[in-house]
Structures are given as C-alpha cells and as structure tokens.
Amino acid sequence: MDPVIVVGAGPVGLTLALALARHSVPTVVLDEGPGKDEPRPARTVILRDDTAALMERLTGHSFGDQESGARWDGWRSLRRKQLMRELTFSDEVPAPLHVPQHALTGALRAAIAEERLVKVAVESKLDSLEQDADGLTAHTRGPKDTWWRGSYLVGCDGPRSTVRKLLDVRFPGRTAVERHAVAALRTELPGPGQALLHRMPPWRHGGAEVTGRPLAGGVWRLDWLLPPRGELVTPDALVVRIRETLAGWCGGSTPPYELLDTGVHTVHHRLARRWRVGRAFLAGDAAHLLGALGTQGLDEGLRDADNLAWKLALAWHHGAHDALLDSYQAERRAGVAARLRAADQSLPILRGGKGLRSYVSGSARGHDTLLTDGHVGRGPLGAPASYADSPLAPPPSESEVAVGTEPGSPVADVAVTAPDGSFVQLRDRLGANQLLVVLVAPGTVVWERRHWVTAGIMPRLAAAVTALPHPAELLVAESYPGAPAHSVLLIRPDGHLVTALSGVRPAELYTAAETALGGASPKRRPDRADATEKAESGAPAGRPTTQ
C-alpha cells in the first residue's frame, strides 16, 4: 500500500510522521524548505504535560533540561503592585513545558533521521492534488518536479495552507484578535523558574499586561500586550519597554541583560469548515488558528497529530473505515471550537470592554484566576479537550464506574506493571497502535508478578483482553485517581479514556473497544519489516518525473 503523504515539515507534520511510523505506517514528508530551521529564541511553544510526554516519547529526548527547555517551578499573577495569585507546580499540579520551537523541531528531525519508515523530500512545494478511489496523487515543484502517490494525505502546511486551498475548504474567523511585542533575553530576575503575569504594571510604558516566562539557560521570553491597532513597535520603543519592565521587577534598577531576539506576534482566530475531504485531512495551523489568553496553538496541533495517527494507521493496515476517519474532525474540531468560543467570550471581560460589570459579575481576582488557568493549561481557556460526545464513545453501561478521569479525557500518568513485570509509566505505553487495559489492583506492587498474574480475576481479565477486536496490552496499576479497587480502564492509543468498568465485564469491554474503533473489527496488522519494505519501494508514484 502507498505511504501517507504529509505536507509540511513543521512540528505538527514531523510529529504526525513519527507517530505514524510508531504505528508501522510509512510516510513521505513534503518539506517546502531546505530541511533546516533558523534558531529564533523568541519563538517558543508551551506544552501541557501530556503533549510534552508525547514529544519525549516520540523523540526519545527529555526537554526539561538546562539546554532545550524548562518546566516552571511556579506561577505568579500581579495586578499593579499587588500579588493576586501564586501557584506552585508539583506531581499533582503538573508544570507546563516551555521550549524554543527550533529545539523541538530539531529533536523531531533528529528522530526522523533514524526512522526508516519516514522519507523527507526537501525543497518540494505542493502545487496540485488529485484523489481517486484508491488514493491520491500529488505534484511538487522544486529542483525536480515530482509526482507522489499516497494512500492518504495530511496538510500540516500552516495558516496559508496550500492543501486547504486545493481542497477548497473555507477558513473563516477573526483577524488580529490580539497583538504582542515579544523579546527573548538572558538575564537574572527575581523568582527564577517562576512564570509571571503582570496586569496594569505601575510604570509608564508597561501597557495593559506583560508576561515573563522562563526558558532554559537563564533565558526569558517577555510578551507585552499591545493596543489592537495603531501602535508601531520600533526597536527603540521595545528597548524602552524591556528596560522599564526589568527595572520594575528588580526594585527600580535595570539588571544586565543580553537581548537575543525580538518580534511582534499577532493572534488570529480561525477554524476550517472541514478537516477531512475524502482521503485528505487538515491538521495544525492549516485547520485552526488560536493563541489568545494562554491557549497554545501548537499544543492543539500536536493533539491533532496524535488523534489522527492511530486512526490513519488502522485505515492503512486494515482498509478505510469512514466512521473512524470521520471521528477525527468530530473530535478535534469540536475541541478547538470550544477553546475559541471560551476565548472570544472571555476577551471582552478580561480586557475591560464596555459594560463589563453589567455583563459579568466578579472581581479582578477572579479574572486573574481565569487568565492564570488559561496560561497553565487548566479551566475553559486551557484544559485539553474531552471527547465525551465523540461518535467513538461507547453506549452507557450499568457496569461503568466513576474515576478521576472523565470518559473521553486524557488519562493520568500513573505507574503500572507491564506484561514482563517491569514498572513503567502509563503514558510510555501509548502510541503503539494498540488499546490499553488497566486493572487497578491495590497491593500487587508488593508481590512478584508471578504470584498474582494467575490469581483472582487476572486469568478471566486476560482472556477478555485477548478476545478484544484489536490488539490490547494488559497493565496493572497499584492505584489510579478516584478509581475503586478492581476497576478496569480501557484506553485509546492516544491516551484518552474510553470507559472504566467495575470488575471484569467481557461483553461490555468488547462493546466499548469495538465502538472506540468506529465499529470495525480490524484484522492482524502487518509487521514493521513489511511496512519498511513498502516504504522503501513505494515513495514516488509511477508517473514520470519531469525536470
């Protein structure tokens, strides 16, 4: 079968290619550029803990070190000179990961360089796309004009997406929702490791809001909220902002600093009408633009890739299944639309629009709480989307039990015992084109696996897992937040909870698994060697290459 074509070699496209490779699916990445990324210290990304875990799992690289990224120690929110809120991160309150985008992309490219199932075609700009019943044919311009044949195609080619235009998909929304002046600099500030949101700072050029976010190596990213229109940010004006802000945070005198990079960031809110057209899909900035109030567009783009990868893998290995492929748009578009609605409803409140108190009650402290939650990945402005209303959600069952994770939401990362008896983290077992079944069994951690694997309900549960309509791995957890003993959790390959059942319920477990797969009953998937052989022999299509 022909490989999947990924258009765009940014973080979302590279992540999707790697995720598909982990599912034994070959891909061709069409990179319009030369295959390298210019370092831009002021262009950074903030990832919530589960997407950060996804990046580390795919790349094999830990980003929370002193070179490539920073996990914050805490968060402070100030209004004028008053401390409004302070938050300390911990295992119970995971810290976001803040990393330069070029460091993230570099780690993805390094992992792809070692991946035989991924081919990257540099200086290849897509200019035409044709679909038929068996696949797609794409044409690229570059040093060599080339025709490419693929089974599916995913446009990860940014806000001006060529794929979206070729598919004739509308991209409505709002332009210039917010503007920010941005600077990356190396300096020493009070509260190292703590991000800071300062609203209405008490100095002349402080503006309405400034945010300081620490990076690795003593580097900080500073963002100043600008008026919606009319203010030109000159280099001299930006230096004035920098010096005043640093002085305001350091007791009145500007500390030594090294300016590394600057820019102006404009936030747009847009949402593509359709995310799937036949065998072609949209992901990342090609499908949505968001970024106000702490929402992170790239974080959502990585979730697109994680959601789509396992569904494309099932279709690639076992044949197209429309219900499963359609669920990508149903789940991801609904999740992003909810974040956009929350931001659009909150902006007039948090920016002090007309009639503020006549529309919404609440104090400045409540507004700062809402802002903080958005920045650190919680609440309506920041929490990851739940797929509770997904077409892949199983029907209600009397055997369901409530746990700390709502069905459709990302699971908590707990320690589990793997089939070989080793102790691993639950998220480390995701992304291998299989379902996960987790038995919550307190007390098992003190016994060797051989003593309990054949005792109690384990044999019956193991038999039920073996009978599921798709390969699944049985794991055992000493505990899971909010879960009673002997709860059985069914988890999708992208880490979202399908259901939690009370005890071993083979029929309900089978029904939930079948529904989560779109009602399909896949056959055995080919092994990785077969996929590698197809990737190496079938990348360019059979049409002649033109010079």
GROMACS .gro file of N, CA and C in nm, residues 136 164 318 412:
model
   12
  136LEU      N    1  -0.428   0.903  -0.359
  136LEU     CA    2  -0.408   1.040  -0.404
  136LEU      C    3  -0.280   1.050  -0.485
  164ARG      N    4  -0.528   2.314   0.201
  164ARG     CA    5  -0.663   2.366   0.228
  164ARG      C    6  -0.720   2.437   0.107
  318HIS      N    7  -0.582  -0.194   0.761
  318HIS     CA    8  -0.698  -0.282   0.753
  318HIS      C    9  -0.807  -0.234   0.657
  412ALA      N   10  -0.458   1.007   3.347
  412ALA     CA   11  -0.349   1.047   3.434
  412ALA      C   12  -0.231   0.954   3.414
   0.00000   0.00000   0.00000
